[in-house]
mmCIF file of N, CA and C in Angstrom:
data_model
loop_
_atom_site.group_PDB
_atom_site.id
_atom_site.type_symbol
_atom_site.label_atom_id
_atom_site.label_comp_id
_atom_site.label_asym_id
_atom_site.label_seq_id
_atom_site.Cartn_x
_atom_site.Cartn_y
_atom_site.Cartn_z
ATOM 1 N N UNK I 211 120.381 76.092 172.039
ATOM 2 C CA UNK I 211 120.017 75.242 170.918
ATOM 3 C C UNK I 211 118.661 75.663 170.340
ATOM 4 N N UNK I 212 117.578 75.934 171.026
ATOM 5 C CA UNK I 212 116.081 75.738 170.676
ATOM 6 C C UNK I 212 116.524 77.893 169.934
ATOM 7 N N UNK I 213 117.196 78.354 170.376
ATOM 8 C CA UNK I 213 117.472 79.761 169.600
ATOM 9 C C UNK I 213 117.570 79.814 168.095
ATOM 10 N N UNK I 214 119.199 78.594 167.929
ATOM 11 C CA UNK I 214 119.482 78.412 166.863
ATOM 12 C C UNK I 214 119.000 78.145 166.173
ATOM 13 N N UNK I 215 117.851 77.073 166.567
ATOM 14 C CA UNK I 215 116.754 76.356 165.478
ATOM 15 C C UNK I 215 115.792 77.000 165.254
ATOM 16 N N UNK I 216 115.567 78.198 165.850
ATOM 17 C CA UNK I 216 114.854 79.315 165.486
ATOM 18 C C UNK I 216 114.904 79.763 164.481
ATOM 19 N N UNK I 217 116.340 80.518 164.898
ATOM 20 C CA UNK I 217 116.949 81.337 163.531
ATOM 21 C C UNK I 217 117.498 80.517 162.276
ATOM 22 N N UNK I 218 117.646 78.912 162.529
ATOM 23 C CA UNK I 218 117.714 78.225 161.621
ATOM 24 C C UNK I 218 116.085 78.196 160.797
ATOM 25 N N UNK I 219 115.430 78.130 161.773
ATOM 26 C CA UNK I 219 113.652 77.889 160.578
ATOM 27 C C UNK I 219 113.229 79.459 160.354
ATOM 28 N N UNK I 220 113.849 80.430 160.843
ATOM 29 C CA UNK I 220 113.400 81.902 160.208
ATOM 30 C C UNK I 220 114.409 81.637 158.622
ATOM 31 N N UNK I 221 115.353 81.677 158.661
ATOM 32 C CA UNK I 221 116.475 81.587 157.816
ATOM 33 C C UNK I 221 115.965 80.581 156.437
ATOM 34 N N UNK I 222 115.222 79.668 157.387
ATOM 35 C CA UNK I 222 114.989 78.455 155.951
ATOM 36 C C UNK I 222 113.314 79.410 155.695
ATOM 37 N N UNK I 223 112.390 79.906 156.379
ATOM 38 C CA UNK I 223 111.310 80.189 155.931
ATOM 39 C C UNK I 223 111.763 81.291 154.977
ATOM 40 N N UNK I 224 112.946 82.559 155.155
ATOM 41 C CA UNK I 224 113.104 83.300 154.719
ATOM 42 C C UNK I 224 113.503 82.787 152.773
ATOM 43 N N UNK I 225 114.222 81.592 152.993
ATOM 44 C CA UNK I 225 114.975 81.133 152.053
ATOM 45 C C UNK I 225 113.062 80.881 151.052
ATOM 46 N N UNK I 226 112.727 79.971 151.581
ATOM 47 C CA UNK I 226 111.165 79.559 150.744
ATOM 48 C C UNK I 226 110.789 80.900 150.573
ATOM 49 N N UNK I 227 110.630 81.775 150.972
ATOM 50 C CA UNK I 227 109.927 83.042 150.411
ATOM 51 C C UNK I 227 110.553 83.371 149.186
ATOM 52 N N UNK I 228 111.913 83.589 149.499
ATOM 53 C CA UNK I 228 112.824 83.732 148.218
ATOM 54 C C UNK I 228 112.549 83.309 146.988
ATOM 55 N N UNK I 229 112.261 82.020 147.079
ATOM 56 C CA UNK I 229 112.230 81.025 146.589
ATOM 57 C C UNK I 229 110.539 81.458 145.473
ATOM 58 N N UNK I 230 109.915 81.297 146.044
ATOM 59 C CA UNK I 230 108.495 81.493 146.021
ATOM 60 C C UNK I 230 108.270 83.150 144.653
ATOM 61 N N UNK I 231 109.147 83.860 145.309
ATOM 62 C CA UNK I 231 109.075 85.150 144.676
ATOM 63 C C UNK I 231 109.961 84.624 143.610
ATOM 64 N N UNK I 232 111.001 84.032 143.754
ATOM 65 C CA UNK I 232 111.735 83.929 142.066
ATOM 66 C C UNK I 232 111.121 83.412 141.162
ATOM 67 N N UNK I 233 110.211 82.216 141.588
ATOM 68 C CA UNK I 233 109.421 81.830 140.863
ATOM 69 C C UNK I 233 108.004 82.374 140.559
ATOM 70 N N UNK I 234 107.513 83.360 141.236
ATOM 71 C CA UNK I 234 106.814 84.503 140.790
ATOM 72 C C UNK I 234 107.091 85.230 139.407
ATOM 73 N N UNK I 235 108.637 85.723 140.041
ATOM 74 C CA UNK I 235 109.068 86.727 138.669
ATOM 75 C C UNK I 235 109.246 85.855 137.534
ATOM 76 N N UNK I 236 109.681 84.600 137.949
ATOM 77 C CA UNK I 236 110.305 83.958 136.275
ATOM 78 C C UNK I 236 109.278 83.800 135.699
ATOM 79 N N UNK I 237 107.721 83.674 136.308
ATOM 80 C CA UNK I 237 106.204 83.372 135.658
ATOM 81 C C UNK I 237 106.157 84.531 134.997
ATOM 82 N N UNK I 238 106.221 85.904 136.039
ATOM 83 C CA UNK I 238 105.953 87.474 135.292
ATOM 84 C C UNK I 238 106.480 87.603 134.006
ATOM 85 N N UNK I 239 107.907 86.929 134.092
ATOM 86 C CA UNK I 239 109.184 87.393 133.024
ATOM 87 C C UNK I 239 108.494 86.384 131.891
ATOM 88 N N UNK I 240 108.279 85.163 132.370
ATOM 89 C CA UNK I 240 107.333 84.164 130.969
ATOM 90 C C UNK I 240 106.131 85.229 130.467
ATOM 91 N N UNK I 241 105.471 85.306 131.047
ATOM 92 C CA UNK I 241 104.117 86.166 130.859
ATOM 93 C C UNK I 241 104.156 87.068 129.889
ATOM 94 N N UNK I 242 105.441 88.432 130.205
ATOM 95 C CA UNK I 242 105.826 89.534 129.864
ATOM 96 C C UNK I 242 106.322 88.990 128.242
ATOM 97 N N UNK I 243 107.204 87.946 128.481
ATOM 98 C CA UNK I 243 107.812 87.448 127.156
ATOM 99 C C UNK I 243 106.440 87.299 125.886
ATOM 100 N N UNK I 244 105.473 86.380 126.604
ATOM 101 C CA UNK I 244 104.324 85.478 125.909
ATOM 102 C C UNK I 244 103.698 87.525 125.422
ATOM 103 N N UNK I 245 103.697 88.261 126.370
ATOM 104 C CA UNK I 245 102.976 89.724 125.550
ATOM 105 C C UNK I 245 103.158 90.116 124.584
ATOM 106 N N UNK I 246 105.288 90.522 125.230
ATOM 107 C CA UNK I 246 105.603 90.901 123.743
ATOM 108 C C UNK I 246 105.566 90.057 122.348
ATOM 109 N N UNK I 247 105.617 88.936 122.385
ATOM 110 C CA UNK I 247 105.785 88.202 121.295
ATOM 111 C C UNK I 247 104.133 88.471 120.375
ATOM 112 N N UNK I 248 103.200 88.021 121.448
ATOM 113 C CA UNK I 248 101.861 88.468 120.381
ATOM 114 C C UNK I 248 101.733 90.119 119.978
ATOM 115 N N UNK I 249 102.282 91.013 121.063
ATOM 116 C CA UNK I 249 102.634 92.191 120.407
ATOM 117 C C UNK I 249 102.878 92.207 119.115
ATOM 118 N N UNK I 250 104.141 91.375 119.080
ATOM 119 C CA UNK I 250 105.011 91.803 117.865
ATOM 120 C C UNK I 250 104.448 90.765 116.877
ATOM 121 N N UNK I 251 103.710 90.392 116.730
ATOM 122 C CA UNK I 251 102.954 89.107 116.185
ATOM 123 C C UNK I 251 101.731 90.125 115.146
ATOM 124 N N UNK I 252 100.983 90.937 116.406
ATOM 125 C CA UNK I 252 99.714 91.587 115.842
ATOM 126 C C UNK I 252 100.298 92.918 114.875
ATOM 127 N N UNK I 253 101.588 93.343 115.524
ATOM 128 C CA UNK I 253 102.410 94.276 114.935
ATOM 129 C C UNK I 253 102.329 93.997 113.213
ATOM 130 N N UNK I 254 103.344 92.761 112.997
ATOM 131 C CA UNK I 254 103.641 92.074 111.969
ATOM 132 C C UNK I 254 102.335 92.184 110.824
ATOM 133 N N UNK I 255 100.966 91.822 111.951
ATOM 134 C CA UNK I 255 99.989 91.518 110.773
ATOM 135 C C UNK I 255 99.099 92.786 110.335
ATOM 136 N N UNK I 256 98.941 93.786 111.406
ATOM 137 C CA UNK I 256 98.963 95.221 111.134
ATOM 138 C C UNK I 256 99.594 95.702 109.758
ATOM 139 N N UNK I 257 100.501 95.370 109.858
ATOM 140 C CA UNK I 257 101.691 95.966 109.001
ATOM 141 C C UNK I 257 101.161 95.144 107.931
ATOM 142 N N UNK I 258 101.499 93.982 107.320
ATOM 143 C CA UNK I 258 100.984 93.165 106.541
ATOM 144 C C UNK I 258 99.562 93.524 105.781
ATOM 145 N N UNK I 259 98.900 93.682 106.672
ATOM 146 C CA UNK I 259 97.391 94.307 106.084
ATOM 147 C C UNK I 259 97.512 95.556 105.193
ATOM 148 N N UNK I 260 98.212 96.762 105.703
ATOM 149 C CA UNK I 260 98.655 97.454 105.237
ATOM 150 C C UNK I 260 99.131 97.627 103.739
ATOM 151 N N UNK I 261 99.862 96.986 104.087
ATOM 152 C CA UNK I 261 100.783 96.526 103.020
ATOM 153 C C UNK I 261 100.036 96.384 101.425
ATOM 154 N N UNK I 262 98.570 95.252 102.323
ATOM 155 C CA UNK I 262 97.936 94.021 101.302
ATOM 156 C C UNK I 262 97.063 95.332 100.735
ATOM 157 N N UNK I 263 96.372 96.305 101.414
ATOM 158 C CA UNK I 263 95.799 97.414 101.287
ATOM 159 C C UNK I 263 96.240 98.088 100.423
ATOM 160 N N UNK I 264 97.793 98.536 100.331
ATOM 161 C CA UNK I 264 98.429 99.431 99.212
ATOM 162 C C UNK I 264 98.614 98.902 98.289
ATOM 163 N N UNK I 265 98.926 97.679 98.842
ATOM 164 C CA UNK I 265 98.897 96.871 96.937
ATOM 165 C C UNK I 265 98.162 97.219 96.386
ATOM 166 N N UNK I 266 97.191 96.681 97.086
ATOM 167 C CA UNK I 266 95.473 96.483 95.973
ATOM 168 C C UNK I 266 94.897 98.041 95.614
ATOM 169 N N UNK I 267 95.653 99.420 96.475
ATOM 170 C CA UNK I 267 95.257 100.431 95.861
ATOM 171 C C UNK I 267 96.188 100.330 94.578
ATOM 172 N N UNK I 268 97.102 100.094 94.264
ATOM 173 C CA UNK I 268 98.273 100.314 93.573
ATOM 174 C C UNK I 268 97.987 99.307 91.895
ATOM 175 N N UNK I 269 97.422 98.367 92.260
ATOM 176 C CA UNK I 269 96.286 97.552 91.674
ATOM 177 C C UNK I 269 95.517 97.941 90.700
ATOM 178 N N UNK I 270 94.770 98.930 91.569
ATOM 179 C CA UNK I 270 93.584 99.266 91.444
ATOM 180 C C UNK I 270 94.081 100.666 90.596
ATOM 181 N N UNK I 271 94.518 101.615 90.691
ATOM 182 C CA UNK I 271 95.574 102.866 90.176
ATOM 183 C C UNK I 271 96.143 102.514 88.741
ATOM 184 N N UNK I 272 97.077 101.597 88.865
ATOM 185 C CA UNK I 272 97.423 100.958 87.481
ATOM 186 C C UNK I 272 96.397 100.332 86.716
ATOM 187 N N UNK I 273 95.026 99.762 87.355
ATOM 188 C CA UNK I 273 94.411 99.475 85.846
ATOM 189 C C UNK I 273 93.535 100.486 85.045
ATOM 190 N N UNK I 274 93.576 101.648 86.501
ATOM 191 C CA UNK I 274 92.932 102.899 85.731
ATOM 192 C C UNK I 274 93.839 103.339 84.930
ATOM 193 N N UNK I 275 95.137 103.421 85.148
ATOM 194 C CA UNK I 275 96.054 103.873 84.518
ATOM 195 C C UNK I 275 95.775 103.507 83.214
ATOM 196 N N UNK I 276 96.054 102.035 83.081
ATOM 197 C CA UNK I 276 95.676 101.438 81.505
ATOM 198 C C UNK I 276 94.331 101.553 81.130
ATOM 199 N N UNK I 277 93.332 101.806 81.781
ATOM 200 C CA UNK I 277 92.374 101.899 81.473
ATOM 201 C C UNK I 277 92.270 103.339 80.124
ATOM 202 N N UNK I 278 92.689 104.316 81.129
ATOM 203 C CA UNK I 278 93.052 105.448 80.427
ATOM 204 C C UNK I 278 93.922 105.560 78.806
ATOM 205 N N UNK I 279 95.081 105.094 79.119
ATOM 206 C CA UNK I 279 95.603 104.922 78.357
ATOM 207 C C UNK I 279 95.142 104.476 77.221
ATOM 208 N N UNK I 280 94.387 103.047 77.327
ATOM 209 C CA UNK I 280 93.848 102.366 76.141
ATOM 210 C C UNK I 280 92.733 103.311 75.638
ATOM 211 N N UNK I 281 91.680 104.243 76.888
ATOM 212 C CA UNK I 281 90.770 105.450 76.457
ATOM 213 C C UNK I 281 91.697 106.403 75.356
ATOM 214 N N UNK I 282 93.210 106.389 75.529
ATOM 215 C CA UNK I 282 93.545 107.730 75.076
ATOM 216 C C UNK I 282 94.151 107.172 73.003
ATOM 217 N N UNK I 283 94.096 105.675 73.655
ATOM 218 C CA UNK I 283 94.847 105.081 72.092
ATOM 219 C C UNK I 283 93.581 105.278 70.978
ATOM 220 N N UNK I 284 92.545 104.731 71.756
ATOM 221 C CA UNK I 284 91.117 104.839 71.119
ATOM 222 C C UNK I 284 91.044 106.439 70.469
ATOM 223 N N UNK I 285 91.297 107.472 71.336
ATOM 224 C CA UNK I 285 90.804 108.498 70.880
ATOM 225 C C UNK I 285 91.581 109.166 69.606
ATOM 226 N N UNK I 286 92.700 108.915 69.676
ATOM 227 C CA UNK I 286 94.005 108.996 68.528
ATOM 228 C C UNK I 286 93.815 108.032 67.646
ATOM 229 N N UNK I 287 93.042 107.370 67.404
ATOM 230 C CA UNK I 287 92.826 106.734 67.166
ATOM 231 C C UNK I 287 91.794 107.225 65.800
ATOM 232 N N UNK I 288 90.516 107.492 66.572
ATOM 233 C CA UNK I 288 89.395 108.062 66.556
ATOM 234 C C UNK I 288 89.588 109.673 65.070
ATOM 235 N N UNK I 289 90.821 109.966 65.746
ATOM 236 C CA UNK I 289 91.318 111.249 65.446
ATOM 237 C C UNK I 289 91.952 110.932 64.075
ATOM 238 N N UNK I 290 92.801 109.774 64.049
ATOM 239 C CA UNK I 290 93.050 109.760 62.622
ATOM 240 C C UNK I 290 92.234 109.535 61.781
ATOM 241 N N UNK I 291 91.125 108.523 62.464
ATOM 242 C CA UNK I 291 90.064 108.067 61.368
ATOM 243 C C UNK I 291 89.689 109.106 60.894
ATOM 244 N N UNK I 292 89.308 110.320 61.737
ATOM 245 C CA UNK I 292 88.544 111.610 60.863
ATOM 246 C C UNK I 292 89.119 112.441 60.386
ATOM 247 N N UNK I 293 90.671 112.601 60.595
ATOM 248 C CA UNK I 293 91.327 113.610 59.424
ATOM 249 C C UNK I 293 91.698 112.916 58.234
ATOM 250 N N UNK I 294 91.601 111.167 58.149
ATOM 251 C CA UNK I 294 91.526 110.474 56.923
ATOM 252 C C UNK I 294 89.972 110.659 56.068
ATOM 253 N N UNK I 295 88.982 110.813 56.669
ATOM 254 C CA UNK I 295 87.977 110.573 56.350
ATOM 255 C C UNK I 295 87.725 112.395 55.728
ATOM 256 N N UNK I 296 88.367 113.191 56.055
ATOM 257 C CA UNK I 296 88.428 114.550 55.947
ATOM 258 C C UNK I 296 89.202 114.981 54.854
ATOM 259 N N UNK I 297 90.328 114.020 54.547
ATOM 260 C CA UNK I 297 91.390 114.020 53.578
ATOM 261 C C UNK I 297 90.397 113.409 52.549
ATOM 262 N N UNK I 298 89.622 112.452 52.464
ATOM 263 C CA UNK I 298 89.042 111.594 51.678
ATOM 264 C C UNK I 298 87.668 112.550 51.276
ATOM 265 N N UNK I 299 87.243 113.237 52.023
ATOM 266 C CA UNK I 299 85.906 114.635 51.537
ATOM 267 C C UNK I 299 86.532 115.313 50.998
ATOM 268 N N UNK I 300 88.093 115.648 51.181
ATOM 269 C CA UNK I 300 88.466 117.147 49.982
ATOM 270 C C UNK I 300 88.570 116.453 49.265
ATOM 271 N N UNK I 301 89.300 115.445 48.826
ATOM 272 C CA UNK I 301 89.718 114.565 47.260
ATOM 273 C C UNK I 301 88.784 114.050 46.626
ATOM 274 N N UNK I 302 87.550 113.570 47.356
ATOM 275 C CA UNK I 302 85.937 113.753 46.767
ATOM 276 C C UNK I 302 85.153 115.034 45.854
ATOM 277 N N UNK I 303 85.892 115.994 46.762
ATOM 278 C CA UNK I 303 85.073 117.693 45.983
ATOM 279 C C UNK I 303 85.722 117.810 45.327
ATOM 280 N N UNK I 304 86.956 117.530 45.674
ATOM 281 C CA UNK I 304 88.092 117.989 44.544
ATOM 282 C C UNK I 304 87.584 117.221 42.928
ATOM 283 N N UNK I 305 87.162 115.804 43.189
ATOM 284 C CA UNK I 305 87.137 114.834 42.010
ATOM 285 C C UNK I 305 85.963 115.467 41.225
ATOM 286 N N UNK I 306 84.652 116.175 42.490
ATOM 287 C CA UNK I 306 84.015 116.193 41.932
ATOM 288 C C UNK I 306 83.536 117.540 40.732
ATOM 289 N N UNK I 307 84.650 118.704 41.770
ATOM 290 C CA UNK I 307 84.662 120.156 40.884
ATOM 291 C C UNK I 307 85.187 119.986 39.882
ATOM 292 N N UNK I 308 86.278 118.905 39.895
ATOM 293 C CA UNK I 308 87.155 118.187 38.421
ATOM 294 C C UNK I 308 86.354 117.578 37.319
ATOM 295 N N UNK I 309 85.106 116.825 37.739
ATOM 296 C CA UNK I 309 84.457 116.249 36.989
ATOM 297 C C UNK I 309 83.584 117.222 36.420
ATOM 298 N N UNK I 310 83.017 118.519 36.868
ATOM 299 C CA UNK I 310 82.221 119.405 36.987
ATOM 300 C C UNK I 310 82.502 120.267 35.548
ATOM 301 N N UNK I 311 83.694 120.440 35.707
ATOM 302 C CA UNK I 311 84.337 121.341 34.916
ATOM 303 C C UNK I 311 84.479 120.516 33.745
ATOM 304 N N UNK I 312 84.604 119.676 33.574
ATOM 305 C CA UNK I 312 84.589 118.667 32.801
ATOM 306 C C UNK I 312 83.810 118.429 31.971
ATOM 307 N N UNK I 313 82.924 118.436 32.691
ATOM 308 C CA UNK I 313 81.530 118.710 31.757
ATOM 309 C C UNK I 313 80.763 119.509 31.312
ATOM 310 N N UNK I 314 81.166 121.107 31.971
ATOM 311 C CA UNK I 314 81.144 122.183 31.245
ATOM 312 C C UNK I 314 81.873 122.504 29.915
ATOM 313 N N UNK I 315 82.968 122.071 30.065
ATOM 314 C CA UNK I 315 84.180 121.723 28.547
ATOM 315 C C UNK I 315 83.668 121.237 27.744
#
């Protein structure tokens, strides 16, 4: 009898160890879970930043873009004024070699 109850309290101590370690791992396995999740959490906002980063270059790109652009309307701009203003000096000399002669007559 006093054998059995031996190997009966090795058997039950063995069982609590068991016991003890499963609930070890299921803490590890919580733990491990709680990592990856902020992993994939800091992942997410990594990425996100990124993201917020290319925008704002992309932002920033397009208003040079228009910036330019509106530089380039100005200059065509610029350009007609002076081949009008150039058109308007020959038809000036012109009026005025016209008038010139004119008054040599």
């Amino acid at each position: 009898l006093l054998m059995k109850d031996k190997i009966l309290l090795m058997k039950r101590k063995i069982l609590l160890k068991n016991k003890i370690l499963l609930m070890k791992n299921k803490c590890l396995l919580m733990k491990h879970k709680f990592l990856l999740m902020k992993h994939k959490i800091l992942l997410k906002n990594k990425i996100l930043l990124e993201n917020k980063k290319l925008l704002m270059k992309n932002k920033c790109l397009l208003m040079k873009h228009k910036f330019l652009l509106m530089k380039r309307k100005i200059l065509l701009k610029n350009k007609i004024l002076l081949m009008k203003n150039k058109c308007l000096l020959m038809k000036h000399k012109f009026l005025l070699m016209k008038h010139k002669i004119l008054l040599e007559n």
